[in-house]
Coordinates of C-alpha atoms and ligand atoms in Angstrom, one line a residue:
M16 CA 73.5 49.7 30.4
C17 CA 71.3 49.2 27.3
G18 CA 71.8 51.5 24.4
I19 CA 68.9 53.4 22.8
V20 CA 68.8 55.0 19.4
G21 CA 65.9 56.7 17.6
Y22 CA 65.7 58.5 14.3
V23 CA 63.0 60.6 12.5
G24 CA 63.8 62.4 9.3
H25 CA 64.3 61.9 5.6
R26 CA 66.8 59.0 5.5
R27 CA 66.1 55.3 5.7
A28 CA 65.9 54.9 9.5
V29 CA 67.4 51.4 9.5
G30 CA 70.9 52.6 8.4
V31 CA 71.0 55.5 11.0
V32 CA 69.7 53.2 13.8
I33 CA 72.1 50.4 13.1
D34 CA 75.0 52.8 12.8
G35 CA 74.0 54.3 16.2
L36 CA 73.7 50.9 17.8
E37 CA 77.2 50.0 16.5
R38 CA 78.5 53.0 18.4
L39 CA 76.5 52.1 21.5
E40 CA 77.2 48.4 21.7
Y41 CA 79.5 49.0 24.6
R42 CA 76.4 49.7 26.7
G43 CA 75.1 46.2 26.4
Y44 CA 75.4 43.4 23.9
D45 CA 73.3 40.4 24.9
S46 CA 70.6 41.1 22.3
A47 CA 69.6 43.8 19.9
G48 CA 66.5 44.9 18.0
I49 CA 65.1 47.5 15.7
A50 CA 61.6 48.9 14.9
V51 CA 60.9 50.8 11.7
G52 CA 57.7 52.8 11.0
H53 CA 56.6 52.2 7.4
V54 CA 55.3 55.2 5.5
A55 CA 52.3 54.5 3.2
D56 CA 50.7 57.4 1.3
G57 CA 52.7 59.9 3.4
A58 CA 51.8 58.4 6.8
P59 CA 53.4 55.6 8.8
A60 CA 51.1 52.7 8.4
R61 CA 52.8 49.9 10.3
I62 CA 55.8 49.1 12.5
E63 CA 58.1 46.3 11.6
I64 CA 60.3 44.8 14.2
V65 CA 63.4 42.6 13.9
K66 CA 65.2 41.5 17.1
R67 CA 67.6 38.8 18.0
A68 CA 69.5 37.4 21.0
G69 CA 73.3 37.8 20.7
K70 CA 75.5 40.6 19.5
L71 CA 74.6 43.2 17.0
E72 CA 76.1 41.1 14.2
V73 CA 73.3 38.6 14.6
L74 CA 70.7 41.3 14.1
K75 CA 72.6 42.6 11.1
I76 CA 72.5 39.2 9.5
A77 CA 68.8 38.9 10.2
L78 CA 68.2 42.2 8.5
E79 CA 70.0 41.2 5.3
G80 CA 67.6 41.3 2.4
R81 CA 64.8 42.9 4.4
M82 CA 63.4 46.0 2.8
L83 CA 62.8 48.3 5.8
E84 CA 62.1 51.6 4.0
G85 CA 60.6 53.7 6.8
T86 CA 62.1 57.0 8.0
I87 CA 61.2 56.6 11.7
G88 CA 63.2 54.0 13.6
L89 CA 64.0 52.8 17.1
G90 CA 66.9 50.6 18.0
H91 CA 68.1 48.9 21.2
T92 CA 71.1 47.0 22.4
R93 CA 70.4 45.2 25.6
W94 CA 72.1 44.3 28.9
A95 CA 69.6 42.0 30.5
T96 CA 68.1 42.8 33.9
H97 CA 64.7 41.1 33.8
G98 CA 64.5 38.0 31.7
E99 CA 67.4 36.1 30.0
P100 CA 68.8 37.3 26.7
S101 CA 66.5 35.9 24.1
D102 CA 64.7 37.0 20.9
I103 CA 61.5 37.5 22.8
N104 CA 63.0 39.5 25.6
A105 CA 65.0 41.7 23.2
H106 CA 63.6 45.2 22.6
P107 CA 61.7 46.8 20.9
H108 CA 58.5 45.5 22.5
L109 CA 55.5 45.7 20.3
S110 CA 51.8 46.1 21.2
E111 CA 49.4 43.2 20.4
D112 CA 47.9 45.2 17.5
G113 CA 51.4 45.8 16.1
Q114 CA 51.0 49.6 16.2
L115 CA 53.1 50.6 19.2
A116 CA 56.8 50.0 19.8
V117 CA 58.8 50.7 23.0
I118 CA 62.5 50.6 23.9
H119 CA 63.7 51.2 27.4
N120 CA 66.8 51.5 29.5
G121 CA 66.4 51.2 33.2
I122 CA 64.2 49.2 35.6
I123 CA 60.4 49.5 36.1
E124 CA 60.5 48.6 39.8
N125 CA 56.7 48.1 40.2
Y126 CA 56.4 46.0 37.1
G127 CA 55.2 42.9 39.0
E128 CA 52.1 44.5 40.4
L129 CA 51.4 46.3 37.1
K130 CA 51.7 43.1 35.1
E131 CA 49.3 41.3 37.4
R132 CA 46.7 44.0 37.1
L133 CA 47.1 44.3 33.3
S134 CA 47.0 40.5 32.8
A135 CA 43.8 40.3 34.9
A136 CA 42.4 43.0 32.5
G137 CA 43.1 40.8 29.5
H138 CA 46.5 42.0 28.3
V139 CA 48.7 39.2 27.0
F140 CA 52.4 39.4 27.9
L141 CA 54.9 37.8 25.6
S142 CA 58.2 38.5 27.4
E143 CA 59.6 38.3 30.9
T144 CA 60.8 41.9 30.8
D145 CA 59.8 44.8 33.0
T146 CA 59.7 47.0 29.9
E147 CA 56.7 45.2 28.4
V148 CA 54.4 46.6 31.0
M149 CA 55.1 50.0 29.4
V150 CA 53.7 48.8 26.1
H151 CA 50.5 47.7 27.7
L152 CA 50.1 50.7 29.9
I153 CA 50.6 53.1 27.0
E154 CA 48.1 51.1 24.9
E155 CA 45.6 51.2 27.8
H156 CA 45.8 55.0 27.9
Y157 CA 46.0 55.7 24.2
R158 CA 43.2 57.8 22.9
G159 CA 44.8 59.4 19.8
D160 CA 47.4 61.4 21.7
L161 CA 50.6 59.5 22.0
A162 CA 52.4 61.9 24.4
A163 CA 49.4 62.0 26.7
A164 CA 49.3 58.2 26.8
V165 CA 53.0 58.0 27.6
R166 CA 52.5 60.7 30.4
E167 CA 49.6 58.8 31.9
A168 CA 51.4 55.5 31.8
L169 CA 54.5 57.0 33.4
A170 CA 52.4 58.4 36.2
Q171 CA 51.8 54.8 37.3
V172 CA 55.4 53.7 37.2
T173 CA 58.2 53.8 39.7
G174 CA 61.8 53.1 38.7
S175 CA 64.3 54.4 36.3
Y176 CA 63.9 54.9 32.6
A177 CA 65.1 56.3 29.3
L178 CA 62.1 55.5 27.2
A179 CA 61.4 55.9 23.5
V180 CA 58.0 55.2 22.0
A181 CA 56.8 55.2 18.4
R182 CA 53.3 54.5 17.0
A183 CA 52.6 53.5 13.4
D184 CA 50.2 56.5 12.9
H185 CA 52.4 59.2 14.4
E186 CA 55.4 60.8 12.8
V187 CA 57.1 61.5 16.1
I188 CA 59.1 59.6 18.7
V189 CA 58.1 60.3 22.3
V190 CA 60.9 60.1 24.8
A191 CA 61.1 60.4 28.6
R192 CA 63.8 60.2 31.1
A193 CA 64.1 59.4 34.8
T194 CA 67.7 58.6 36.0
S195 CA 68.8 56.7 32.8
P196 CA 70.6 59.0 30.4
M197 CA 69.1 60.3 27.2
V198 CA 70.2 62.9 24.7
I199 CA 68.5 64.4 21.6
G200 CA 70.6 65.2 18.5
L201 CA 69.4 68.1 16.4
G202 CA 69.8 67.9 12.6
E203 CA 68.3 69.7 9.6
G204 CA 64.9 68.2 8.7
E205 CA 65.9 65.2 10.9
N206 CA 66.4 64.6 14.6
F207 CA 68.0 61.8 16.7
V208 CA 67.6 60.2 20.1
A209 CA 70.3 58.3 21.9
S210 CA 71.5 57.2 25.3
D211 CA 74.9 58.5 24.6
V212 CA 76.6 61.1 22.4
P213 CA 78.9 58.7 20.3
A214 CA 75.7 57.4 18.5
L215 CA 75.1 60.9 17.2
L216 CA 78.5 62.2 16.3
A217 CA 78.4 61.1 12.6
Y218 CA 75.2 63.2 12.1
T219 CA 75.3 66.2 14.5
R220 CA 77.2 67.8 17.4
R221 CA 74.2 69.9 18.5
V222 CA 72.5 68.1 21.4
I223 CA 70.0 68.6 24.2
F224 CA 70.7 66.5 27.3
L225 CA 67.4 65.6 28.9
H226 CA 67.1 66.0 32.7
D227 CA 65.2 63.7 35.0
G228 CA 61.5 64.2 34.6
D229 CA 61.8 65.6 31.0
M230 CA 59.7 64.4 28.1
A231 CA 60.1 65.3 24.4
L232 CA 58.2 64.9 21.2
V233 CA 60.8 64.4 18.6
G234 CA 59.7 65.0 15.0
S235 CA 61.7 65.6 11.8
D236 CA 61.0 69.3 11.9
G237 CA 61.4 70.0 15.6
V238 CA 61.5 68.9 19.2
T239 CA 59.0 69.9 21.8
L240 CA 60.1 69.6 25.5
T241 CA 57.7 69.2 28.4
D242 CA 57.8 68.0 31.9
L243 CA 55.9 64.8 32.9
H244 CA 52.7 66.8 33.3
G245 CA 52.9 68.3 29.8
A246 CA 54.1 71.8 30.8
P247 CA 56.5 73.3 28.3
L248 CA 60.2 73.3 29.2
A249 CA 63.3 75.0 27.8
R250 CA 66.7 73.3 27.8
D251 CA 70.0 74.6 26.5
I252 CA 71.5 73.3 23.3
S253 CA 75.1 72.0 23.8
E254 CA 77.8 71.8 21.2
I255 CA 79.9 68.6 21.5
D256 CA 83.6 69.1 20.9
W257 CA 84.3 65.4 20.3
D258 CA 84.6 64.5 16.6
A259 CA 83.2 61.4 14.9
E260 CA 86.7 60.0 14.2
S261 CA 87.5 60.0 17.9
A262 CA 84.8 57.3 18.3
E263 CA 86.3 55.1 15.5
K264 CA 88.9 52.3 15.8
D265 CA 91.4 54.1 13.6
G266 CA 93.1 50.9 12.3
Y267 CA 93.5 49.3 15.7
P268 CA 91.9 45.8 16.0
H269 CA 90.1 46.9 19.2
Y270 CA 88.9 50.1 20.8
M271 CA 90.7 49.1 24.0
L272 CA 94.1 48.9 22.3
K273 CA 93.5 52.2 20.6
E274 CA 92.5 53.7 23.9
I275 CA 95.6 52.4 25.6
F276 CA 97.8 53.9 22.9
E277 CA 95.9 57.2 23.1
Q278 CA 97.1 57.7 26.7
P279 CA 100.1 59.9 26.1
A280 CA 97.7 62.3 24.4
V281 CA 95.1 62.0 27.2
V282 CA 97.7 62.9 29.8
Y283 CA 98.9 65.8 27.7
N284 CA 95.4 67.1 27.1
T285 CA 94.2 66.7 30.6
L286 CA 97.2 68.6 31.9
G287 CA 96.7 71.1 29.1
G288 CA 96.5 74.7 30.1
R289 CA 96.1 73.8 33.8
L290 CA 99.8 73.8 34.8
V291 CA 101.0 77.3 35.5
G292 CA 104.7 77.8 35.2
E293 CA 106.9 75.4 37.1
T294 CA 105.1 75.1 40.3
D295 CA 101.4 76.0 40.1
V296 CA 98.0 74.8 38.8
N297 CA 94.9 76.6 37.8
L298 CA 91.8 74.5 38.0
D299 CA 89.1 77.2 37.7
L300 CA 87.2 75.8 40.8
A301 CA 84.8 77.7 42.9
L302 CA 85.9 75.7 45.9
D303 CA 87.6 77.6 48.7
P304 CA 90.4 75.2 49.8
H305 CA 90.3 76.6 53.3
S306 CA 86.6 75.8 53.7
I307 CA 87.1 72.0 54.0
D308 CA 88.6 69.8 56.7
R309 CA 88.5 66.5 54.9
A310 CA 87.5 64.8 51.6
I311 CA 85.6 61.7 50.8
V312 CA 86.2 60.2 47.4
T313 CA 83.4 58.0 46.1
A314 CA 83.3 56.0 42.9
A315 CA 82.9 52.5 41.4
G316 CA 85.3 50.0 39.8
T317 CA 88.3 51.5 38.0
A318 CA 87.2 55.0 39.1
F319 CA 87.4 53.8 42.7
Y320 CA 90.9 52.7 42.2
A321 CA 91.8 56.1 40.8
G322 CA 90.3 57.5 44.0
L323 CA 92.7 55.4 46.1
V324 CA 95.6 56.9 44.2
G325 CA 93.9 60.3 44.8
E326 CA 93.8 59.6 48.5
Y327 CA 97.5 59.0 48.6
L328 CA 98.3 62.1 46.6
I329 CA 96.0 64.5 48.5
E330 CA 97.1 63.3 51.9
K331 CA 100.7 63.5 51.0
L332 CA 100.8 66.8 49.2
A333 CA 97.9 68.7 50.9
R334 CA 97.8 67.0 54.3
L335 CA 94.0 66.8 54.0
P336 CA 92.5 63.7 55.5
V337 CA 90.8 61.6 52.7
E338 CA 88.6 58.5 52.8
V339 CA 87.8 56.6 49.7
E340 CA 84.4 54.8 49.6
I341 CA 82.8 52.4 47.1
A342 CA 79.8 54.4 46.0
S343 CA 77.3 51.5 46.4
E344 CA 78.4 51.1 50.1
F345 CA 78.7 54.8 50.9
R346 CA 75.2 55.7 49.8
Y347 CA 73.6 53.3 52.2
R348 CA 75.7 53.5 55.3
D349 CA 74.6 56.7 57.0
P350 CA 78.0 58.4 56.6
V351 CA 79.4 61.1 58.7
V352 CA 79.5 64.1 56.4
D353 CA 79.1 67.8 57.1
E354 CA 79.5 71.2 55.3
R355 CA 83.3 71.1 55.8
T356 CA 83.5 67.8 53.9
L357 CA 84.4 67.8 50.2
C358 CA 82.8 64.9 48.4
I359 CA 84.8 64.0 45.3
V360 CA 82.9 61.8 42.9
V361 CA 84.9 60.2 40.1
S362 CA 83.2 58.8 37.0
Q363 CA 84.1 58.3 33.3
S364 CA 80.5 58.2 32.2
G365 CA 79.0 60.5 34.8
E366 CA 76.0 58.2 34.7
T367 CA 76.9 55.4 37.2
I368 CA 73.9 55.3 39.4
D369 CA 75.7 54.3 42.6
S370 CA 78.1 57.2 42.2
L371 CA 75.3 59.7 41.4
E372 CA 73.3 58.5 44.5
A373 CA 76.5 58.7 46.7
L374 CA 76.9 62.3 45.5
R375 CA 73.3 63.1 46.4
E376 CA 73.7 61.5 49.8
A377 CA 76.8 63.6 50.6
R378 CA 75.3 66.8 49.2
G379 CA 72.1 66.1 51.2
R380 CA 74.2 66.2 54.3
G381 CA 75.7 69.5 53.4
A382 CA 79.0 68.5 51.7
R383 CA 80.7 70.6 49.1
S384 CA 81.1 68.6 45.9
L385 CA 83.6 68.2 43.1
A386 CA 83.3 65.7 40.2
I387 CA 86.1 64.2 38.1
L388 CA 84.3 63.3 34.9
N389 CA 84.9 62.5 31.3
V390 CA 81.5 62.9 29.7
K391 CA 80.2 66.5 29.5
G392 CA 76.5 67.0 30.1
S393 CA 76.2 63.8 32.0
S394 CA 73.9 63.4 35.0
I395 CA 76.6 63.9 37.6
S396 CA 77.8 67.1 35.9
R397 CA 74.4 68.6 36.6
E398 CA 74.4 68.0 40.3
V399 CA 77.8 69.0 41.4
D400 CA 79.4 72.3 42.6
D401 CA 82.6 72.0 40.6
I402 CA 83.9 69.8 37.8
L403 CA 87.3 68.7 36.7
Y404 CA 86.9 67.3 33.2
L405 CA 89.3 64.7 31.8
Q406 CA 90.2 65.3 28.3
A407 CA 90.1 61.6 27.3
G408 CA 87.6 61.8 24.4
P409 CA 85.0 59.0 24.1
E410 CA 86.0 55.8 25.8
I411 CA 84.3 52.9 23.9
G412 CA 86.2 49.8 25.1
V413 CA 84.1 48.4 28.0
A414 CA 87.1 47.9 30.2
S415 CA 88.3 51.4 31.1
S416 CA 91.9 52.4 30.3
K417 CA 92.4 55.9 29.1
A418 CA 89.8 57.3 31.4
Y419 CA 91.8 55.8 34.4
L420 CA 94.8 57.7 33.2
G421 CA 92.8 60.9 32.9
M422 CA 91.5 60.4 36.4
L423 CA 95.0 60.0 37.8
V424 CA 96.1 63.2 36.1
A425 CA 93.1 65.0 37.5
F426 CA 94.0 63.8 41.1
E427 CA 97.6 64.9 40.5
L428 CA 96.4 68.4 39.6
L429 CA 93.9 68.5 42.4
A430 CA 96.5 67.4 45.0
L431 CA 99.0 70.0 43.7
W432 CA 96.4 72.7 43.8
L433 CA 95.2 71.9 47.3
G434 CA 98.8 71.5 48.5
R435 CA 99.8 74.9 47.2
A436 CA 96.7 76.6 48.4
R437 CA 97.0 75.1 51.9
G438 CA 100.7 75.9 52.1
T439 CA 101.7 72.3 52.6
L440 CA 103.6 71.9 49.3
G441 CA 106.7 74.1 48.8
D442 CA 108.1 75.3 45.5
D443 CA 110.7 72.6 45.3
G444 CA 108.3 69.7 45.9
A445 CA 105.8 71.2 43.5
R446 CA 108.5 71.8 40.8
E447 CA 109.6 68.1 41.0
I448 CA 106.0 66.8 40.5
V449 CA 105.1 69.3 37.7
R450 CA 108.3 68.3 35.9
A451 CA 107.5 64.6 36.3
L452 CA 104.0 65.2 35.1
R453 CA 105.1 66.9 32.0
S454 CA 107.3 64.0 31.1
V455 CA 104.6 61.3 31.6
P456 CA 103.4 61.3 27.9
R457 CA 106.9 60.5 26.8
L458 CA 107.3 57.8 29.5
I459 CA 104.0 56.2 28.5
E460 CA 105.3 56.1 24.9
D461 CA 108.3 54.3 26.2
T462 CA 106.2 51.8 28.2
L463 CA 104.2 51.1 25.0
T464 CA 107.3 50.1 23.2
H465 CA 107.6 47.2 25.5
R466 CA 104.4 45.7 24.1
P467 CA 106.3 42.7 22.5
C468 CA 107.9 41.7 25.9
I469 CA 104.5 42.0 27.6
A470 CA 102.9 40.0 24.8
E471 CA 105.4 37.2 25.4
V472 CA 104.5 37.2 29.1
A473 CA 100.8 37.0 28.1
E474 CA 101.5 34.1 25.7
T475 CA 103.5 32.2 28.4
F476 CA 100.9 32.4 31.1
K477 CA 97.6 32.8 29.3
D478 CA 96.4 29.3 30.3
K479 CA 96.9 29.9 34.0
D480 CA 93.7 29.9 36.1
H481 CA 94.8 32.3 38.8
Y482 CA 97.0 35.4 39.1
L483 CA 98.1 37.4 42.1
F484 CA 99.0 41.1 41.9
L485 CA 101.1 42.8 44.5
G486 CA 101.9 46.5 45.0
R487 CA 102.6 48.9 47.9
G488 CA 101.9 52.4 48.8
I489 CA 100.7 54.5 45.8
N490 CA 101.1 51.5 43.6
F491 CA 98.8 49.2 45.6
P492 CA 95.9 50.7 43.5
T493 CA 98.0 49.9 40.4
A494 CA 98.0 46.2 41.4
L495 CA 94.2 46.4 42.0
E496 CA 93.6 47.9 38.6
G497 CA 95.9 45.4 36.9
A498 CA 94.0 42.5 38.5
L499 CA 90.6 44.1 37.6
K500 CA 91.6 44.5 33.9
L501 CA 92.8 40.9 33.7
K502 CA 89.6 39.4 35.2
E503 CA 87.3 41.7 33.2
I504 CA 88.6 40.8 29.7
S505 CA 90.5 37.5 30.1
Y506 CA 88.2 35.9 32.7
I507 CA 91.2 34.7 34.6
H508 CA 90.7 34.9 38.3
A509 CA 93.0 37.6 39.7
E510 CA 93.4 39.0 43.2
A511 CA 95.4 42.0 44.3
Y512 CA 97.0 42.5 47.7
A513 CA 99.0 45.2 49.3
A514 CA 102.4 43.4 49.2
G515 CA 102.9 43.7 53.0
E516 CA 99.6 42.1 53.6
M517 CA 100.6 38.9 51.7
K518 CA 102.1 37.1 54.6
H519 CA 98.9 37.6 56.6
G520 CA 97.1 35.0 54.5
P521 CA 97.3 35.1 50.7
I522 CA 100.9 33.7 50.8
A523 CA 99.2 30.3 51.4
L524 CA 98.1 30.5 47.7
I525 CA 101.6 30.7 46.3
D526 CA 102.9 27.7 44.4
D527 CA 104.7 27.0 41.2
D528 CA 101.5 27.3 39.1
M529 CA 100.3 30.8 39.9
P530 CA 102.0 33.9 38.4
V531 CA 102.5 36.7 40.8
V532 CA 102.8 40.1 39.2
A533 CA 104.6 42.6 41.5
V534 CA 104.8 46.3 40.9
A535 CA 108.5 46.6 42.1
T536 CA 109.4 50.1 40.8
Q537 CA 111.7 52.0 43.2
G538 CA 110.3 54.2 45.8
E539 CA 110.1 54.7 49.5
L540 CA 109.1 51.1 50.1
Y541 CA 111.4 49.5 47.5
L542 CA 113.4 47.4 50.0
K543 CA 110.3 46.2 51.7
T544 CA 108.9 45.2 48.3
L545 CA 112.1 43.3 47.6
S546 CA 111.6 41.2 50.7
N547 CA 108.1 40.5 49.6
L548 CA 109.5 39.3 46.2
R549 CA 111.9 37.0 48.2
E550 CA 109.0 35.6 50.1
V551 CA 107.3 34.7 46.8
R552 CA 110.5 33.1 45.4
A553 CA 111.1 31.1 48.5
R554 CA 107.8 29.4 47.9
N555 CA 108.5 28.6 44.3
G556 CA 106.1 31.3 43.0
I557 CA 106.3 32.5 39.4
L558 CA 107.4 36.1 39.7
I559 CA 106.7 38.7 37.0
A560 CA 108.0 42.0 38.1
L561 CA 107.4 45.6 36.8
A562 CA 110.8 47.2 37.5
H563 CA 113.1 49.9 36.2
P564 CA 115.4 48.8 33.4
G565 CA 118.7 47.6 34.8
D566 CA 117.3 46.9 38.3
D567 CA 119.4 43.9 39.0
M568 CA 118.1 43.5 42.6
V569 CA 114.6 42.8 41.2
G570 CA 116.1 40.9 38.2
A571 CA 117.8 38.5 40.6
H572 CA 114.4 37.4 42.0
A573 CA 112.0 37.6 39.1
D574 CA 111.3 35.0 36.4
V575 CA 110.4 37.9 34.1
V576 CA 111.0 41.6 34.3
I577 CA 108.6 44.0 32.4
P578 CA 110.6 47.2 32.1
V579 CA 108.9 50.5 33.0
P580 CA 110.7 53.8 33.0
E581 CA 111.7 55.6 36.1
T582 CA 109.8 58.7 37.3
H583 CA 108.8 60.5 40.5
E584 CA 107.2 58.0 42.8
L585 CA 104.0 60.0 43.2
V586 CA 103.6 60.0 39.4
S587 CA 104.7 56.4 38.9
P588 CA 101.1 54.9 38.9
L589 CA 100.4 56.8 35.6
V590 CA 103.3 54.9 33.9
N591 CA 103.1 51.5 35.6
V592 CA 99.5 50.8 35.0
V593 CA 100.0 51.0 31.3
A594 CA 102.1 47.8 31.3
L595 CA 99.3 46.0 33.3
Q596 CA 96.7 47.2 30.8
L597 CA 98.7 45.7 28.0
L598 CA 99.2 42.5 29.9
A599 CA 95.4 42.1 30.3
Y600 CA 94.8 43.1 26.6
E601 CA 97.5 40.7 25.2
T602 CA 96.2 37.9 27.4
A603 CA 92.6 38.3 26.4
N604 CA 93.5 38.7 22.8
R605 CA 95.6 35.5 22.8
L606 CA 92.7 33.6 24.4
G607 CA 90.5 34.7 21.4
L608 CA 88.1 36.7 23.6
D609 CA 86.1 39.7 22.7
V610 CA 88.2 42.4 24.3
D611 CA 85.9 45.3 23.7
R612 CA 82.8 43.5 24.8
P613 CA 83.6 41.2 27.7
R614 CA 80.9 38.9 28.9
N615 CA 78.3 40.1 31.4
L616 CA 79.6 43.7 31.5
A617 CA 78.3 47.0 30.3
K618 CA 80.1 50.3 30.0
S619 CA 78.0 52.5 32.2
V620 CA 76.1 50.9 35.0
T621 CA 72.9 53.0 35.3
V622 CA 70.9 50.4 37.3
E623 CA 71.6 49.2 40.8
Ligands
LIG730 C1 86.4 48.7 34.7 C2 85.3 49.6 34.4 C3 84.3 49.8 35.5 C4 84.0 51.3 35.7 C5 82.9 51.5 36.7 C6 82.6 53.0 36.9 O1 87.2 48.6 33.6 O2 85.1 50.2 33.4 O3 84.7 49.3 36.7 O4 85.1 51.9 36.1 O5 81.7 50.9 36.3 O6 82.2 53.6 35.7 P1 82.2 55.2 35.6 O7 83.6 55.6 35.7 O8 81.6 55.5 34.3 O9 81.4 55.7 36.7

């Protein structure tokens, strides 16, 4: 939610900041803005601001021909919370005297009362944002020391923030963090600030992840870290192993397509080094598998659906009871959790506020914790007992694809490990799954070759208003994820049901105008799924089936078959979902929609 970039050094700040914003646009894209400090006689003399409603392109057009020469800059790409997307509400926000600029990600919860008090004291507010109170508060406390003014202002604020502040007469950026992510990039004679690592990769891989309650003074020659009371702090410097190219489109028209095609490598890398021989797994976890009686998986969106697959796998292979909970529900519902509960939190970004709070809730009640994460150094990574990292690389497309695959692999590995350790999974069973997992990269490659057939389906049905997705057992989450992808990027209304549930209500929706996508790959419930397909046909439904090549039984009922290769049923969600990702992508693309930046969404949801 909202992307923040800051630069102080020897280059023209505008180039670095715009470059960083381009890489962070997945965090929000309803408006964008930039502030540049202008150096006159060796000191910044004024701050110039350009900001526009709309995507970053609109700001770039507004910047054409502008001579922004300064070497200190702030940039922001917004996902609106308070106030509609407009030029005025876009960040940075500037003080009345034009000397102070502020960008912010998060929510100032007590902004209403602060605004009332400040207005009564004569401050004039221009925007409807919560952020603007920070400008006035800092201004009110400013007596020559910018860091002290920010500290005093923050003492009056409740809420979440990643905040960056610049003043015309200072050659530093002051930053602070509470809940919303912020990272400092370290260069030579230059330093950087960003809400997310991809903004920095072209310049440095040495970073400091700020913790909640950290502040920093970022100058060209150094960074000084303190707490919110000004006491010095030390934080580790981390080396990022992602390279700049992994955050580029690499010739693909969209990040999402590139990320879908990267999935064979994601599976290969996430398995990498963790499979031991033909039957075992080494996950390097501190967790004693005998110390737990149950697991609770908690997550949001796509990560939640990965958790549903995880539930199926862990219960099947390790006979450990698992519940899967939407993080935003779990955190508020007084859950029954004790020290023999394992809380598994799943998150691509590691920053989703609901997932972080759900983890805190479970830990506060004594649970052991394990995170399945993609982004190293993220907030969740700092509060958890054990971590299983996906090896997915940066995911830029707002709709998640390759991270989902990484999460599924992580759950496969975890279920295998728990099953072996708890003695519920024998050698033969383990061998079959390990063998199947090793072949997944090849099977995904095979699925990807069916893109033309999937594109034809997308073309045929792209103008439909509604879609139904059906799946059973371990592929019910596949149907849920397929429906989510389609609604997110094509804006077509899509619902997913467990196929056996259809006759309990949703069957009333079926007519000759609504495509029904059924995951009909063979498995334990194959014959039952076939009867569900018959029920759809009997009501003149349009049936699109995912089935194994040559499956005539399914072929006899379906209007269209999308072929997906056969594999072990417990591994099939990793292969099947790829076809549904492509269906959503091809549909959105044919509708001329902005696949990588779907309306109203943001990549990591760091506000409630
Ligand atoms: C869907 C999507 C979202 C995220 C959800 C959780 O395509 O991307 O539903 O899965 O917001 O995000 P993370 O995994 O970062 O916690």
